[in-house]
Coordinates of C-alpha atoms in Angstrom, one line a residue:
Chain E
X1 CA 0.0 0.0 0.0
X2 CA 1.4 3.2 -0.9
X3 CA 1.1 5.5 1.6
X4 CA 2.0 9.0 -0.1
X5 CA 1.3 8.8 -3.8
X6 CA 1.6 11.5 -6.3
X7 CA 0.2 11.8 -10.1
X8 CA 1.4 12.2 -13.0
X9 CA 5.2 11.0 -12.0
X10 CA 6.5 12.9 -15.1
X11 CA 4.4 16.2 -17.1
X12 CA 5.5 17.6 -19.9
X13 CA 4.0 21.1 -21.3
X14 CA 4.8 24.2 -22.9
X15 CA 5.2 27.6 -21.5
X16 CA 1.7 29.5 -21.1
X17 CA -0.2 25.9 -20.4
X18 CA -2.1 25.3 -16.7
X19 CA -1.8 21.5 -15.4
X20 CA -2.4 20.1 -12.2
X21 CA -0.3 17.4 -9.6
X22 CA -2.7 15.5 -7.4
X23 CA -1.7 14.0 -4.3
X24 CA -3.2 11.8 -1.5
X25 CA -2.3 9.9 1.9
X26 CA -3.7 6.8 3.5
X27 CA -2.0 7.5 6.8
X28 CA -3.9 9.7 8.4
X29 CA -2.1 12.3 8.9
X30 CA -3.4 15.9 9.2
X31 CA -0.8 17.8 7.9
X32 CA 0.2 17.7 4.3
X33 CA 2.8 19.8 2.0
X34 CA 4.2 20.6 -1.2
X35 CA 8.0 21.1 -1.9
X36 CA 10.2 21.9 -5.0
X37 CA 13.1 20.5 -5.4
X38 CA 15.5 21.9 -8.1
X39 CA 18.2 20.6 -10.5
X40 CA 20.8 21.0 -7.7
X41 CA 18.8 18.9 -5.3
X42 CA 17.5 21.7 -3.2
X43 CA 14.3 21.0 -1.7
X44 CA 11.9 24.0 -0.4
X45 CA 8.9 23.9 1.2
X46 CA 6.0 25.2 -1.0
X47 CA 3.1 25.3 1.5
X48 CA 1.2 23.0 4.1
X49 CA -2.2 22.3 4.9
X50 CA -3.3 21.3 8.3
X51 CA -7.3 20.2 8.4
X52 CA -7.6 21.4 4.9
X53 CA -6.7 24.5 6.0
X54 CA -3.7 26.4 4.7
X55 CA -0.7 27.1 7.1
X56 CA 2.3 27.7 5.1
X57 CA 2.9 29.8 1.8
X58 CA 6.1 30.3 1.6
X59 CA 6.2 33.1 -1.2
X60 CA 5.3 31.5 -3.8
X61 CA 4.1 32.9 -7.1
X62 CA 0.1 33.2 -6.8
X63 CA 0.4 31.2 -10.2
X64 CA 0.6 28.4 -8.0
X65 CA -3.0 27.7 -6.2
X66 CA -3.1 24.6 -3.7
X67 CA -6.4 22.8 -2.8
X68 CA -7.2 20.7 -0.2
X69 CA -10.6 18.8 -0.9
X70 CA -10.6 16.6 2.1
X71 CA -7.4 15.9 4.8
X72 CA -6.4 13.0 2.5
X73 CA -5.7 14.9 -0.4
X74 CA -3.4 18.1 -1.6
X75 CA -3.7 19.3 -5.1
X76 CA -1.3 21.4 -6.7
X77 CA -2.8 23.8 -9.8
X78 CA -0.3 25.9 -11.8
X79 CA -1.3 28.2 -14.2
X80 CA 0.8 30.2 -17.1
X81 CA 3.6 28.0 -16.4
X82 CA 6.9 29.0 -17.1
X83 CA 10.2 27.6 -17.8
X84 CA 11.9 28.3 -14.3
X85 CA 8.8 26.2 -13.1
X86 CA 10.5 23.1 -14.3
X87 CA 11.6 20.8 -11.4
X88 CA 10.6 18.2 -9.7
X89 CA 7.6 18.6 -7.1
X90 CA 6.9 16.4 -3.9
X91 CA 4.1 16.2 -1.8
X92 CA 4.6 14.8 1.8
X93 CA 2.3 14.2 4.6
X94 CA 2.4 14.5 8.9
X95 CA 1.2 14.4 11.9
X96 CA 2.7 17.7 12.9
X97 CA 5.6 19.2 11.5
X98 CA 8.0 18.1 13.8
X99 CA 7.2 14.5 12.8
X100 CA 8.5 12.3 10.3
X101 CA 7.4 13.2 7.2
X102 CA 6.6 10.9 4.4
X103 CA 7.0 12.0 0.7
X104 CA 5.5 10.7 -1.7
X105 CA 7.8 9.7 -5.8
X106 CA 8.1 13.0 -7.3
X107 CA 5.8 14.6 -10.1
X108 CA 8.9 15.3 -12.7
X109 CA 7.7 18.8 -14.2
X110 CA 9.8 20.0 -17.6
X111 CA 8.2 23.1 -19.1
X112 CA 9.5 23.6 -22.5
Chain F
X1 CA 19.1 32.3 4.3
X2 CA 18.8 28.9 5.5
X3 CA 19.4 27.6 8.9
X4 CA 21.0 24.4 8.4
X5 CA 23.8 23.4 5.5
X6 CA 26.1 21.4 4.6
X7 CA 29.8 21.4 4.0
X8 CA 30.4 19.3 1.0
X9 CA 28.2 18.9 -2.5
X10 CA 29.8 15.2 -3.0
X11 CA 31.1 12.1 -1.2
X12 CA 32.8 9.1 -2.7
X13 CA 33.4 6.1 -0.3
X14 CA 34.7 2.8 -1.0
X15 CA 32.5 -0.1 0.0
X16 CA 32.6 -1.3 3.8
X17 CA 34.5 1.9 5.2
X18 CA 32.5 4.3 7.5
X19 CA 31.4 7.2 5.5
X20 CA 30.8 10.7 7.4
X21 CA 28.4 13.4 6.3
X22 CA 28.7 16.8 7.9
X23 CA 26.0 19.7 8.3
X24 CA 25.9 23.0 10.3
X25 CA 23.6 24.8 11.5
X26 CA 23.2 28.8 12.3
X27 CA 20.2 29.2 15.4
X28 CA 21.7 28.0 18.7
X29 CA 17.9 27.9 19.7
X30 CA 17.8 24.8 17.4
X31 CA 16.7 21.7 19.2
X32 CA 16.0 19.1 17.3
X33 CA 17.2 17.7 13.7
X34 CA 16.7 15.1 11.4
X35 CA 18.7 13.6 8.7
X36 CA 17.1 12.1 5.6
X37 CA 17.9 10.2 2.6
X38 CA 17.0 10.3 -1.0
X39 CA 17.7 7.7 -3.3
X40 CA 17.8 8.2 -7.3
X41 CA 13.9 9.1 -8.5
X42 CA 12.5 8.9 -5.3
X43 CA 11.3 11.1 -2.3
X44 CA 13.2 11.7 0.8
X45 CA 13.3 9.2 3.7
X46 CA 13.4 9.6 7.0
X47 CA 16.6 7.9 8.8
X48 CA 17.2 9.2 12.6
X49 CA 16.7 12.4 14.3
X50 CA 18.1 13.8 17.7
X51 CA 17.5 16.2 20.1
X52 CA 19.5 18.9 21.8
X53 CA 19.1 17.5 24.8
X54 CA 21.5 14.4 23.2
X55 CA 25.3 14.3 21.7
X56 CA 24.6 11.1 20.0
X57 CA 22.0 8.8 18.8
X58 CA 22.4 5.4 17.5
X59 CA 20.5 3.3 14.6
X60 CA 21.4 0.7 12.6
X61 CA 24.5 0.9 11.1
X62 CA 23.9 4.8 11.2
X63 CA 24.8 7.5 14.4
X64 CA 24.2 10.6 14.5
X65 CA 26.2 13.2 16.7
X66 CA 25.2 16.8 17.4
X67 CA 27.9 19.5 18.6
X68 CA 25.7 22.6 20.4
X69 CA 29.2 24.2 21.0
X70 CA 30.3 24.7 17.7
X71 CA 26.6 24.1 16.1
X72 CA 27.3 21.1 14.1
X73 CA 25.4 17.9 13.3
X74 CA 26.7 14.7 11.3
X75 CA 25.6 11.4 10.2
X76 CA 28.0 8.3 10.0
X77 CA 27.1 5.3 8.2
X78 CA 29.1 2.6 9.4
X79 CA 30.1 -0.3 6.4
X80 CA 28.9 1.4 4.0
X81 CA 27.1 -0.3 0.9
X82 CA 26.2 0.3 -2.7
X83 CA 22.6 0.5 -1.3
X84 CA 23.5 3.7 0.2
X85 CA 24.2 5.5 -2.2
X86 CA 22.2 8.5 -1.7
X87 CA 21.6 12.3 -1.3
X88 CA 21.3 12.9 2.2
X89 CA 19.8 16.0 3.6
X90 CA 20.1 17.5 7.0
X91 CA 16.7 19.3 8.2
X92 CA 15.2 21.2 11.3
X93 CA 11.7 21.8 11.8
X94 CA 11.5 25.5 13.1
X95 CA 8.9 28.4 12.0
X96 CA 6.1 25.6 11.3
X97 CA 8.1 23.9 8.7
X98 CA 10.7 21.8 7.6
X99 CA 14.0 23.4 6.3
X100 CA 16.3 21.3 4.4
X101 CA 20.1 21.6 4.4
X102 CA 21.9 21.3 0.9
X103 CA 22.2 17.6 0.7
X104 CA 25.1 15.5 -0.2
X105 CA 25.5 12.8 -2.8
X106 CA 27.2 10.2 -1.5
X107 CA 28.6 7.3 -4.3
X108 CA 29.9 3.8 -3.0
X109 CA 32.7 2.5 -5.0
X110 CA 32.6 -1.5 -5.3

């Protein structure tokens, strides 16, 4: 059973499109969170939802618009995407933030 | 900036010697850390964490040791094998989030 699972693993688009990452969590966990992680490996914290409720937006461009439909799930839309937008994305999931976090594959995101 | 880093981008290690990744950190506030690992085309991984309250914690094959004097963390892997092979990442949760150091790829050499 996967516990933090992510789709599409890899999305390729042009410039100017809008797509979507979806992401869900069978582990109950009430806290959930996007990163970016760039071509040198650095990883970032995006934002987090606790309860469906957004806690974290770490400036991000407001081209990026989380949703949280339920605590199981965090969606990631991202409209007029742009080249610098190409990276690879991971949602991850908690019971708070100073526990463990589990991440989910990677959506691979190349904007051409 | 960020709170925690690291010292080196790369480690190469041959196979069965103890392999030693290094991080620092800035806030002498800091209390707790936690060190995970990322393998090739998958997410991070949780591996140990410690508290500031502790020099040293122990898993297997894998110790971590935390310096509040000269604000230093690091994680040995003992025998190292091919299966880890890895980026690992230093990270403290502070601010309501998780802030990750800048990782080190470490390559086993048969």
């Amino acid at each position: 059973d996967t516990a933090v699972s992510q789709t599409p693993k890899y999305l390729v688009t042009q410039m100017g499109n809008d797509k979507s990452i979806k992401c869900e969590q069978n582990l109950g966990h009430d806290t959930m969170y996007w990163y970016k992680q760039d071509s040198k490996k650095f990883l970032k914290i995006m934002f987090s939802y606790n309860n469906k409720e957004l806690i974290i937006n770490e400036t991000v461009p407001n081209r990026f618009s989380p949703k949280s439909p339920d605590k199981a799930h965090l969606n990631l839309h991202i409209n007029s995407l742009e080249l610098g937008d190409s990276a690879v994305y991971f949602c991850a999931s908690s019971q708070d933030f100073r526990d463990e976090q589990y991440f989910g594959p990677g959506t691979r995101l190349t904007v051409t | 900036g960020e709170s925690v880093g690291l010292h080196l981008p790369t480690l190469s290690v041959q196979e069965g010697d103890n392999s030693i990744i290094n991080c620092a950190y800035s806030n002498s506030a800091s209390d707790y850390f936690i060190w995970y690992k990322q393998e090739s085309g998958k997410g991070p991984q949780f591996i140990i964490d410690i508290r500031s309250n502790m020099d040293k914690r122990q898993g297997q094959r894998v110790t971590v040791l935390l310096n509040k004097t000269v604000k230093h963390l690091s994680l040995q892997i003992a025998a190292t094998q091919p299966g880890d092979s890895a980026v690992y990442f230093c990270a403290e949760p502070t601010g309501g989030k998780l802030i990750f150091g800048q990782g080190t790829e470490l390559s086993v050499k048969p």
